[in-house]
Coordinates of C-alpha atoms and ligand atoms in Angstrom, one line a residue:
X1 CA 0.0 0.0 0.0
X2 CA 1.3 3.2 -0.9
X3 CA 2.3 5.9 1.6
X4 CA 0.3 9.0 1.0
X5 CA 1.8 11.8 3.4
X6 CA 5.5 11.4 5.3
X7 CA 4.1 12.8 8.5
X8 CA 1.7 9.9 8.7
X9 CA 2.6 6.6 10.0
X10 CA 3.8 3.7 9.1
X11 CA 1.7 1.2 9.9
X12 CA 0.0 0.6 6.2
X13 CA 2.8 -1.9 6.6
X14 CA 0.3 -4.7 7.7
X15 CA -2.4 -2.9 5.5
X16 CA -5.0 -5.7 4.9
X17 CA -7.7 -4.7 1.7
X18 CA -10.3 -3.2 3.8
X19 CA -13.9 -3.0 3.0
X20 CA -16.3 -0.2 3.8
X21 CA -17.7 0.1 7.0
X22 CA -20.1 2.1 9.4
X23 CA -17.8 3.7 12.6
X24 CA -20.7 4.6 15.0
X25 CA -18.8 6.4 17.8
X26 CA -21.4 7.0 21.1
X27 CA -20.1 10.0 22.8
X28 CA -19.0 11.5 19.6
X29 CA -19.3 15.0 21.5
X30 CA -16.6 13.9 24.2
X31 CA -12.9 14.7 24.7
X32 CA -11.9 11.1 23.4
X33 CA -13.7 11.5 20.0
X34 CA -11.9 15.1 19.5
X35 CA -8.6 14.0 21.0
X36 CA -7.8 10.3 20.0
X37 CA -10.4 9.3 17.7
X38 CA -11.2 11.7 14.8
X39 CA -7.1 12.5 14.9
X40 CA -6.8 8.4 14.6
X41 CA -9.2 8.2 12.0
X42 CA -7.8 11.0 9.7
X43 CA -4.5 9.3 9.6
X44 CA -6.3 5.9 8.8
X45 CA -7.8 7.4 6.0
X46 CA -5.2 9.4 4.5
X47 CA -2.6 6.2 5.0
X48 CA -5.1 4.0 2.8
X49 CA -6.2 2.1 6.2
X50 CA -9.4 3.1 6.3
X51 CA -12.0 2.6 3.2
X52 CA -12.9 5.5 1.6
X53 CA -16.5 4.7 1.5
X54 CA -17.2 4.3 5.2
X55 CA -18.8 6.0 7.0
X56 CA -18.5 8.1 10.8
X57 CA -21.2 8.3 12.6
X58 CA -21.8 10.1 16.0
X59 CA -24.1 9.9 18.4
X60 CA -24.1 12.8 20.6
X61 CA -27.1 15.3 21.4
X62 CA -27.6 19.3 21.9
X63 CA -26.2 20.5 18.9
X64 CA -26.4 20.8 15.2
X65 CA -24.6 18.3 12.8
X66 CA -22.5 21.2 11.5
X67 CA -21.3 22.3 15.2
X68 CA -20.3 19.2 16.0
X69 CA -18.0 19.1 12.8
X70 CA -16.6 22.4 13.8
X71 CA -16.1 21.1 17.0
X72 CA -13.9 17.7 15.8
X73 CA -11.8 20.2 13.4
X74 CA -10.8 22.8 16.3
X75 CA -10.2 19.7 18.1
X76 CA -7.8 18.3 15.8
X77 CA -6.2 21.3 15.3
X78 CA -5.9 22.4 18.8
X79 CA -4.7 19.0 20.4
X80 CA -3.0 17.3 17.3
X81 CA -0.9 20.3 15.3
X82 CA 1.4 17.8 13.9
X83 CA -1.2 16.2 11.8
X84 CA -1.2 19.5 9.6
X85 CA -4.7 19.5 8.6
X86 CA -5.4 20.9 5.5
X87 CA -8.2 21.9 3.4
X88 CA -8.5 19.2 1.1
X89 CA -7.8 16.9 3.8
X90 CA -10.6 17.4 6.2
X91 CA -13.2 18.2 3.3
X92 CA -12.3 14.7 2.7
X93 CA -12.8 13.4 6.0
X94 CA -15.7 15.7 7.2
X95 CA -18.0 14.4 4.3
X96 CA -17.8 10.7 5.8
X97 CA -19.4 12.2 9.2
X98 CA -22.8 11.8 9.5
X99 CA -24.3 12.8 13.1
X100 CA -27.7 11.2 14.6
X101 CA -28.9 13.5 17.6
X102 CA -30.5 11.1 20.5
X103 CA -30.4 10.0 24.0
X104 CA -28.8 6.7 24.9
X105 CA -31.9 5.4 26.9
X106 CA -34.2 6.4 24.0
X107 CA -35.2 3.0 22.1
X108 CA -35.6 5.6 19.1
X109 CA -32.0 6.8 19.4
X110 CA -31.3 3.3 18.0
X111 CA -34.1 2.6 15.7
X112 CA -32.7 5.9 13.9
X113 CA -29.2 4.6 14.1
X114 CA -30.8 1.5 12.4
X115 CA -32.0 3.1 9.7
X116 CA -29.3 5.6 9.3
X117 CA -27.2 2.4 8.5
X118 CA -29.7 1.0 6.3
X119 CA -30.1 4.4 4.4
X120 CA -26.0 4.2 3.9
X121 CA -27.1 0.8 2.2
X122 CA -24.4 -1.8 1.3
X123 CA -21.9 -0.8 4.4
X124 CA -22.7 -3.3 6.1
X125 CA -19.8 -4.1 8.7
X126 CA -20.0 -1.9 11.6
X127 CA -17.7 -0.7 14.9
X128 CA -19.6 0.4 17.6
X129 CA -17.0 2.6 19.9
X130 CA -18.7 3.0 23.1
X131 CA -16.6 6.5 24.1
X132 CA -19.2 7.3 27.2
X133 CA -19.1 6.6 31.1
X134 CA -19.2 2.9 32.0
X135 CA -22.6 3.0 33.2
X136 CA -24.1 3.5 29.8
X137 CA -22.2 0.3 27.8
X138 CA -24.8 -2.3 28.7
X139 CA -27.7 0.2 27.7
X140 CA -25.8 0.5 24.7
X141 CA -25.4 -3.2 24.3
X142 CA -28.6 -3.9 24.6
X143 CA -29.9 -1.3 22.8
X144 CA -28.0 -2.1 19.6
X145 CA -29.3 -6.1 19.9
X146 CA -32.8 -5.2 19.8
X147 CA -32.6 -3.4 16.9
X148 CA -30.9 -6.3 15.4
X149 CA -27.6 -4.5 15.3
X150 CA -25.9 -7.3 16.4
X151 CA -26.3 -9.8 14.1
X152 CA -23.6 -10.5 12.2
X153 CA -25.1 -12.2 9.3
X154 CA -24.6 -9.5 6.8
X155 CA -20.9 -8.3 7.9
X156 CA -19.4 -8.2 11.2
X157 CA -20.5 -6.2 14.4
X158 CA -17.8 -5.3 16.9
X159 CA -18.2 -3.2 20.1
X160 CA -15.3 -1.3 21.7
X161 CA -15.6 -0.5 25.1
X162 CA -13.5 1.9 26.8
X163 CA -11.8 1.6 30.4
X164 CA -12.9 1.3 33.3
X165 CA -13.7 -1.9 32.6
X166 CA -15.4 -2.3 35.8
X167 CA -14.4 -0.6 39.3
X168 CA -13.8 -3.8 41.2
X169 CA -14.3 -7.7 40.9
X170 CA -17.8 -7.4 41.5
X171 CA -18.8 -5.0 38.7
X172 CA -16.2 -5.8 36.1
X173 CA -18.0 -9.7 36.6
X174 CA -21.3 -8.2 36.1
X175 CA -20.3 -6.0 33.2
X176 CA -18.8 -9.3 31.6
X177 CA -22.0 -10.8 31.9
X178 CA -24.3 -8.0 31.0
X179 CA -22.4 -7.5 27.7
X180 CA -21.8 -11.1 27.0
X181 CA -26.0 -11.8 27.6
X182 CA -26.3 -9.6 24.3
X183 CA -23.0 -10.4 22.4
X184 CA -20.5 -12.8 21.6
X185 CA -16.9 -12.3 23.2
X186 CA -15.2 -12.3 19.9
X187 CA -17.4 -9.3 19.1
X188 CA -16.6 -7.3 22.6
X189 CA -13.4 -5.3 22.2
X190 CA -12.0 -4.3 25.4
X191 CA -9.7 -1.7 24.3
X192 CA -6.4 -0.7 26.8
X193 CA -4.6 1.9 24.9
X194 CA -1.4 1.2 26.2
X195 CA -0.9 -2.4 24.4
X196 CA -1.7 -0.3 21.0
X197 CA 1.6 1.7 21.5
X198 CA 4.2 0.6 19.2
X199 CA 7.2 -0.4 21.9
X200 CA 4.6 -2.0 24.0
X201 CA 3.9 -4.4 20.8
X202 CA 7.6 -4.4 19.9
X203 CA 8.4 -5.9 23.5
X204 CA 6.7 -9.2 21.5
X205 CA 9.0 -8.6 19.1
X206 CA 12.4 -8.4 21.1
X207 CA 11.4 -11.4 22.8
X208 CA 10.4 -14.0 20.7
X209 CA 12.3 -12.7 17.4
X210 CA 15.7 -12.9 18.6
X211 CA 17.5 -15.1 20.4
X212 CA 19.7 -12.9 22.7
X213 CA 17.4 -12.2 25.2
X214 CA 15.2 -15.5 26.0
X215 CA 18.1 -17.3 27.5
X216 CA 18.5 -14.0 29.6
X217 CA 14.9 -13.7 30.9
X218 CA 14.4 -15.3 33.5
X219 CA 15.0 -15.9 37.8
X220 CA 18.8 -16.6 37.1
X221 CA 19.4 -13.7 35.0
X222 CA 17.1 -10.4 36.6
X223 CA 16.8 -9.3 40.0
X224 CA 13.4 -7.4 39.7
X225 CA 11.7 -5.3 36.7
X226 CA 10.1 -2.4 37.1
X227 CA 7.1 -1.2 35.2
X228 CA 6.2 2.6 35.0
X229 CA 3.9 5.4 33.6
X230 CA 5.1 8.6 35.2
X231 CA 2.8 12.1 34.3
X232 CA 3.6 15.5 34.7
X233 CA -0.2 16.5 34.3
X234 CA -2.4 16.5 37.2
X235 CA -6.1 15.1 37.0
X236 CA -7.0 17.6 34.4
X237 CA -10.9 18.3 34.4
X238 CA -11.9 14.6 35.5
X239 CA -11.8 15.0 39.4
X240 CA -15.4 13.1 39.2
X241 CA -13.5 10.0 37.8
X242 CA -10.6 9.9 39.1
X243 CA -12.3 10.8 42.9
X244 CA -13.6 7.6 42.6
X245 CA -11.0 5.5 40.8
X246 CA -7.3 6.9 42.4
X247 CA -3.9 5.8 40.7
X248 CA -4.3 2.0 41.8
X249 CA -7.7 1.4 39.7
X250 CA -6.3 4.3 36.5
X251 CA -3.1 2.8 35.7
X252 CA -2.0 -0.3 37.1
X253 CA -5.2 -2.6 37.5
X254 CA -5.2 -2.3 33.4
X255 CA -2.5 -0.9 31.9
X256 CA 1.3 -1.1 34.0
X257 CA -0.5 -5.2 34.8
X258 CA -1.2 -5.5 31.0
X259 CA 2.5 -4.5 30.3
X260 CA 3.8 -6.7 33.0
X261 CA 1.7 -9.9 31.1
X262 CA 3.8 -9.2 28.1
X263 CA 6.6 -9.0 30.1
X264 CA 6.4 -12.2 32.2
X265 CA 4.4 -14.4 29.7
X266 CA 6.0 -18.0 27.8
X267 CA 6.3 -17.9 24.2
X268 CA 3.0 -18.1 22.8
X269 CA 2.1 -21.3 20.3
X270 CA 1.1 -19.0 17.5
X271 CA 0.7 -15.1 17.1
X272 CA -3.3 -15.0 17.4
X273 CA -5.5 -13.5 19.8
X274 CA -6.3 -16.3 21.7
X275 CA -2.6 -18.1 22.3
X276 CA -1.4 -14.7 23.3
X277 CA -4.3 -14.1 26.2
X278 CA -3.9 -17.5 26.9
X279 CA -0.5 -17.1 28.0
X280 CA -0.7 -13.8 29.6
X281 CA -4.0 -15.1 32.0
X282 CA -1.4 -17.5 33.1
X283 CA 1.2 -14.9 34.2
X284 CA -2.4 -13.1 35.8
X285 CA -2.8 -16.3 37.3
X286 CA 0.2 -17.1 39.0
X287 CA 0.3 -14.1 40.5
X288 CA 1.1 -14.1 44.4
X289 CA -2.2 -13.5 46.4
X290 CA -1.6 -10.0 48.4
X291 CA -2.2 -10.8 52.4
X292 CA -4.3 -8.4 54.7
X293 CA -1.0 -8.0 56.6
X294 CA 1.6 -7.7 53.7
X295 CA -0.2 -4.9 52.1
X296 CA 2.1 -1.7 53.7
X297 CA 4.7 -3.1 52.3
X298 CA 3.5 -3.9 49.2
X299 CA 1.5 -1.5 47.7
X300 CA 2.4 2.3 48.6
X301 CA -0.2 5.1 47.9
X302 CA 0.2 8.7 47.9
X303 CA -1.2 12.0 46.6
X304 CA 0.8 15.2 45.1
X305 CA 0.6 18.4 47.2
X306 CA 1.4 21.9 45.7
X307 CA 4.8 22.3 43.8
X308 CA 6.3 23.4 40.6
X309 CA 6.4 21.4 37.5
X310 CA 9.6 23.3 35.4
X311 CA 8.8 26.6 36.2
X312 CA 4.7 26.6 36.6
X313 CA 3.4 26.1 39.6
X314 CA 0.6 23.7 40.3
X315 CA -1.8 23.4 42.8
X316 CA -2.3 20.5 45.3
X317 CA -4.9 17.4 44.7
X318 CA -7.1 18.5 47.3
X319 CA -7.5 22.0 46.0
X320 CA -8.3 20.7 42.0
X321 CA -11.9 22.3 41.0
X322 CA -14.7 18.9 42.4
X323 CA -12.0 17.6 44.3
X324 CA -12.4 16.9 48.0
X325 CA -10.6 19.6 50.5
X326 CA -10.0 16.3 52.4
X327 CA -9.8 13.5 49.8
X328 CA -7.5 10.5 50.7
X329 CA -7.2 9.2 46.9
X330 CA -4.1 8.5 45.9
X331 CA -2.4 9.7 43.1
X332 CA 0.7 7.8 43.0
X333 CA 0.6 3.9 43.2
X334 CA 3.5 1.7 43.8
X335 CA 2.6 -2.2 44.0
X336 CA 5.2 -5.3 44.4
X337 CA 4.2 -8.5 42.4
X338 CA 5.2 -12.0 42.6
X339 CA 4.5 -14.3 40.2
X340 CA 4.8 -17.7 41.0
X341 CA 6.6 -19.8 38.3
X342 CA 9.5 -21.3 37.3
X343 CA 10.9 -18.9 35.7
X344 CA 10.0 -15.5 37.9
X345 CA 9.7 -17.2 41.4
X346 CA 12.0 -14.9 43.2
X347 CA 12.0 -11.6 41.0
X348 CA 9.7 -8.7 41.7
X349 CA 7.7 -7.0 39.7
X350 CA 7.3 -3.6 40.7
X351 CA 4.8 -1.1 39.1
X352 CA 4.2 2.4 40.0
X353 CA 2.8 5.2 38.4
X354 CA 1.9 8.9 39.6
X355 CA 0.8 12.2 38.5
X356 CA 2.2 16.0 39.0
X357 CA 6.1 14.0 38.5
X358 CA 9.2 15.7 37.2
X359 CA 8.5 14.7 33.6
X360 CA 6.6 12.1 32.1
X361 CA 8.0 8.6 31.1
X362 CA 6.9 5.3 31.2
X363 CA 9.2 2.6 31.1
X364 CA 9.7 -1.0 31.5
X365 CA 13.3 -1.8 33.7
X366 CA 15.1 -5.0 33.6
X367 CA 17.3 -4.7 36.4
X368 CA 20.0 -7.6 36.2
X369 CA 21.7 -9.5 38.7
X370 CA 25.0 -8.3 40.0
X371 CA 28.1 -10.3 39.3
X372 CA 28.6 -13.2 41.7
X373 CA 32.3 -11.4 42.6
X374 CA 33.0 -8.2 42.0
X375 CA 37.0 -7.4 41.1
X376 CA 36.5 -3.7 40.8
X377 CA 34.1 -3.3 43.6
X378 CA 36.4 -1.4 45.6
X379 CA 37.7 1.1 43.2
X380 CA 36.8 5.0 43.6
X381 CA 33.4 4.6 41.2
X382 CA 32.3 0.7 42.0
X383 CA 30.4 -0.7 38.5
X384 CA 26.4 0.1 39.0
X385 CA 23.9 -2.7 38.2
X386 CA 22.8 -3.6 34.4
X387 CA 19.8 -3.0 32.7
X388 CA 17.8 -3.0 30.1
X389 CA 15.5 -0.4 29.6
X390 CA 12.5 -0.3 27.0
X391 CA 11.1 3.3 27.0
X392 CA 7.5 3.0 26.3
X393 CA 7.3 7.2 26.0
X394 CA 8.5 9.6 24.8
X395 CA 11.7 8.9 22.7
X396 CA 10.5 5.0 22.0
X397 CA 13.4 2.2 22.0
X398 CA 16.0 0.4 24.4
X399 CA 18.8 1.4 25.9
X400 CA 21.3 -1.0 27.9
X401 CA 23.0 0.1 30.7
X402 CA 26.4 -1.6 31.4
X403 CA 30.1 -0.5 33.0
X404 CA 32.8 0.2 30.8
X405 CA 36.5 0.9 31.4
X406 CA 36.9 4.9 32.2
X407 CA 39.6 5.8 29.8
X408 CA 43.1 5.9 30.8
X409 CA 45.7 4.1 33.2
X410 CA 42.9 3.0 35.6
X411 CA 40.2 0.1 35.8
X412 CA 37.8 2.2 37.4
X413 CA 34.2 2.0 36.1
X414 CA 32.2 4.4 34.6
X415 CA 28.2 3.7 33.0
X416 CA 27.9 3.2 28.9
X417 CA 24.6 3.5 27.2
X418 CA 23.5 1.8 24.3
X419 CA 21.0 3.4 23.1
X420 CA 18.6 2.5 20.5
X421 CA 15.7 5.0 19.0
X422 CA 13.0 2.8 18.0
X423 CA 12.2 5.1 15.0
X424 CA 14.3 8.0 14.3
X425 CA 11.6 10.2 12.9
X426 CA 9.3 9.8 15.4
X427 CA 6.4 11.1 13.0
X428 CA 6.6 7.1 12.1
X429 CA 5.8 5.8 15.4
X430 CA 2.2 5.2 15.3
X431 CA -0.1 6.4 17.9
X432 CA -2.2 3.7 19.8
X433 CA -5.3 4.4 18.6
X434 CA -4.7 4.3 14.9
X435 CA -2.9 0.7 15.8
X436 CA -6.4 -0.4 18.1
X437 CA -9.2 0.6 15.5
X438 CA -7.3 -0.4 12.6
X439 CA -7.4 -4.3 14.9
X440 CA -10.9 -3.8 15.3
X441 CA -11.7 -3.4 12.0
X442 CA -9.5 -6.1 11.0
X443 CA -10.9 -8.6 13.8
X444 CA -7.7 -8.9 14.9
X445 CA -8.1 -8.8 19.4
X446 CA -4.9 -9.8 20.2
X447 CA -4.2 -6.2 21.4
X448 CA -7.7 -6.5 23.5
X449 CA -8.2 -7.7 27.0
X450 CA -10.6 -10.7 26.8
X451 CA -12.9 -11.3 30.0
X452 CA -11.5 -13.3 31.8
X453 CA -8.3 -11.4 32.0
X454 CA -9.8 -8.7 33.1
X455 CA -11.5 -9.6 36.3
X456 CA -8.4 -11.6 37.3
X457 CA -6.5 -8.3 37.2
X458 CA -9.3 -7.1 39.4
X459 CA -9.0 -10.4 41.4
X460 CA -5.5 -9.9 42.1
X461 CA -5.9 -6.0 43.3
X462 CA -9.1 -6.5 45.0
X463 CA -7.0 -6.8 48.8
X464 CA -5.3 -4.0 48.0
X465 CA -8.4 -1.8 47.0
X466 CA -9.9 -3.3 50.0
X467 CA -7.5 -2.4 52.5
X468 CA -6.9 1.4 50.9
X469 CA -11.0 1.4 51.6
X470 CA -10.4 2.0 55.2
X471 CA -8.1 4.5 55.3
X472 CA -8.3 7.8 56.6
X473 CA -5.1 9.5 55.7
X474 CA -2.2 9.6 52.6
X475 CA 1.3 10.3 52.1
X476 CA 1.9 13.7 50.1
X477 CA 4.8 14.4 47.8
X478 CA 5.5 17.5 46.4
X479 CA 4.2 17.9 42.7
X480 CA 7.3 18.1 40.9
X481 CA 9.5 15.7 42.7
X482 CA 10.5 12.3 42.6
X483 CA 10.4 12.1 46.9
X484 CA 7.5 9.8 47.2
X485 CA 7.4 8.3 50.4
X486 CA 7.9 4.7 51.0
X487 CA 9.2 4.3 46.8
X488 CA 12.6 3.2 48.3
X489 CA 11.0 0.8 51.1
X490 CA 9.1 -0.6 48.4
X491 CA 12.4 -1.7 46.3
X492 CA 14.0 -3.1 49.5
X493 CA 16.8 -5.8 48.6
X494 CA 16.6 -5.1 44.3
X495 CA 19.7 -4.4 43.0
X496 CA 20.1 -0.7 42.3
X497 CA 17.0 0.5 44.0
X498 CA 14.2 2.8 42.6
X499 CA 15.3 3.6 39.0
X500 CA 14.0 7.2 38.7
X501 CA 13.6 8.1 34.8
X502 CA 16.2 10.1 33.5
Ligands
BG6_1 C1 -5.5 6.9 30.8 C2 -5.7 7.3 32.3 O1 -6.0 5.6 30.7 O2 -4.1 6.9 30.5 C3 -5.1 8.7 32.5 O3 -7.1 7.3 32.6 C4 -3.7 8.7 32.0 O4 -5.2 9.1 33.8 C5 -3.5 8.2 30.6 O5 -3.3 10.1 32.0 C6 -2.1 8.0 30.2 O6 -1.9 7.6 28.9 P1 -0.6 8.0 28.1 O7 -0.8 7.3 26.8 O8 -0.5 9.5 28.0 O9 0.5 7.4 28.9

């Protein structure tokens, strides 16, 4: 497939022939559609991955078709300025959009949605992208099988659901079963954004298509691996969410324990959906139960205060418009895993994430052992641990960390970095969401949580969210530093400690 426009991405590489088909986004008035969507969809189109001939729709209500159109463009060209949006390229895209005004209780919102699709005649595959709160997907669900939207007789009917994905065992069960009362799994796309980012994927790819690493990846080769999504932003405008849902539920639940899956997981039979989740529930699986009294040293919560991030400074949690004066979510996570198997008994797997940080990195740490003897150890600069380091954001790619010779008439150590930039325009790395829709409309869920994975994730975190229940007090940092309290504590006996992204 040919590539249209440099700035675009690069994935046309696995472009399959795609046939037309109806993108019904609910929500289509929301922050996601402007933000990720609409700027996913423009680059599908204009890289060949998207048919010409489908069609957007958008189910939204309280305004005109045309506002809403103005709304996606100042979107795109507020929050994506790289995409260069042109003229000719959004009179291209705009004239797919078709908007249908309703309310998502309304049987009629859907029996118009019907016939909208039935008017558009011969597109007859459909995504539904469910881009609202979680309370409304099984209205949705529902409300798309009794119009007979669900059938899949005339071309296939696939529903994306956003996270949350439930907010605890309990829910995320009954959402499973909800959903699954109206559709078949293979049509529920449970979509976590972070396994459509490209150095996420090419962790598969390191693994299992080289040879180097395997014999390497294991309890006799690492000491620990840490997993991490730092942010320099704060909670933004969602206070109402995140309230409820803290750092614990946000980011690691779905997608620091996804990452660690990939991570920790044996080489899959085949590449296909189902061999990969099949090995990653096993990781879930053998994942250490957390005790009532192991949890403080476990799993370490905290929540930013006021500080300065560069030279702006931010105001504390408690003081963000909706939030709480005396709120006790936490906005900084730290959790130890242990998953026991062959090859990881022993090795922790340590995931944190936190908001209002010095910069914002995520990252995926493998922290080697040191050598059984040491023969420089007591020089002036003794050799630091070895790792290898695969930045998930920003500047994707690896870097190793080892000791080298300082130059001269000494031994004495200094640290070398091998670095390797995944792409070295990054206008080539693809952006999750062009990656996840392009699966959907390809059936291709192996970058989907299925089911089952999902409420063992919740499973696994459920003592944690239990005991943090109770609580009546947090930890503060200060926005803008890396002091968290109890982040050392938590790497007790790992080689090299808390690696704090450089
Ligand atoms: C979302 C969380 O799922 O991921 C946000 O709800 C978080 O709180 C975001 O900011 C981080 O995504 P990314 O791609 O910027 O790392």
């Amino acid at each position: 497939m040919e590539h249209k426009d440099k700035n675009f991405c690069n994935y046309c590489n696995k472009g399959d022939a795609m046939e037309p088909a109806n993108i019904v986004i609910f929500g289509a008035g929301g922050d996601l559609t402007k933000r990720k969507l609409v700027p996913a969809l423009l680059k599908m189109l204009d890289c060949g991955l998207l048919h010409p001939d489908s069609r957007i729709i958008g189910v939204l209500r309280g305004v005109e078709q045309q506002q809403w159109i103005d709304a996606l463009h100042k979107g795109v060209t507020d929050y994506c300025p790289e995409l260069k949006l042109d003229n000719e390229k959004w009179q291209r895209f705009s004239a797919m959009l078709k908007m249908i005004s309703g309310d998502l209780q309304e049987e009629q919102t859907y029996e118009n949605l019907s016939a909208s699709l039935e008017e558009l005649g011969g597109h007859t595959h459909a995504m539904f992208y469910c881009a609202v709160p979680p309370r409304w997907y099984t209205t949705i669900a529902a409300g798309l099988e009794q119009q007979g939207l669900t059938d899949q007789t005339q071309g296939f009917r696939r529903v994306v659901i956003e996270k949350p994905f439930g907010m605890d065992l309990k829910s995320a069960q009954q959402l499973n079963q909800e959903l699954q009362e109206v559709l078949d799994e293979s049509q529920i796309y449970r979509i976590d954004h972070y396994l459509g980012k490209e150095s996420v994927q090419n962790l598969l790819v390191y693994r299992f298509a080289n040879s180097i690493l395997e014999p390497l990846w294991n309890r006799n080769f690492i000491d620990h691996i840490q997993i991490s999504a730092a942010e320099s932003i704060g909670i933004e405008y969602r206070a109402n969410y995140y309230e409820k849902s803290g750092a614990l539920r946000d980011m690691i639940q779905s997608h620091l324990m996804q990452v660690m899956t990939l991570v920790a997981m044996e080489p899959p039979v085949e590449f296909t959906a189902d061999a990969v989740r099949d090995e990653k529930i096993k990781v879930l699986r053998a994942v250490r139960p957390f005790k009532v009294d192991g949890i403080k040293q476990q799993a370490i919560a905290a929540q930013y205060g006021s500080g300065c991030i560069g030279d702006e400074k931010v105001k504390a949690y408690v003081a963000e418009e909706n939030v709480s004066p005396d709120s006790v979510t936490e906005t900084f996570a730290g959790v130890r895993f242990h998953i026991d198997n062959w090859r990881w008994q022993g090795v922790p797997f340590i995931l944190w994430t936190g908001k209002r940080l010095p910069k914002r990195v995520s990252e995926i740490v493998i922290r080697f052992r040191n050598p059984p003897f040491n023969l420089f150890d007591t020089h002036a600069t003794p050799p630091l641990a070895n790792s290898l380091v695969f930045r998930v954001h920003p500047d994707e790619g690896i870097a190793l960390r080892m000791n080298a010779k300082m130059p001269g008439l000494t031994t004495d150590t200094q640290r070398m970095v091998m670095r390797a930039p995944y792409a070295e325009n990054g206008d080539d790395v693809s952006e999750a969401y062009e990656v996840l829709l392009h699966d959907v409309l390809t059936g291709d869920a192996t970058l989907f949580s299925r089911g089952d994975e999902v409420e063992e994730s919740w499973k696994i975190i459920e003592p944690i969210l239990a005991a943090w229940k109770e609580r009546i007090s947090v930890d503060r940092y200060r926005a803008g530093s890396w002091e968290v309290p109890g982040m050392d504590a938590l790497f007790e006996g790992c080689v090299g400690g808390w690696h704090k992204p450089g």
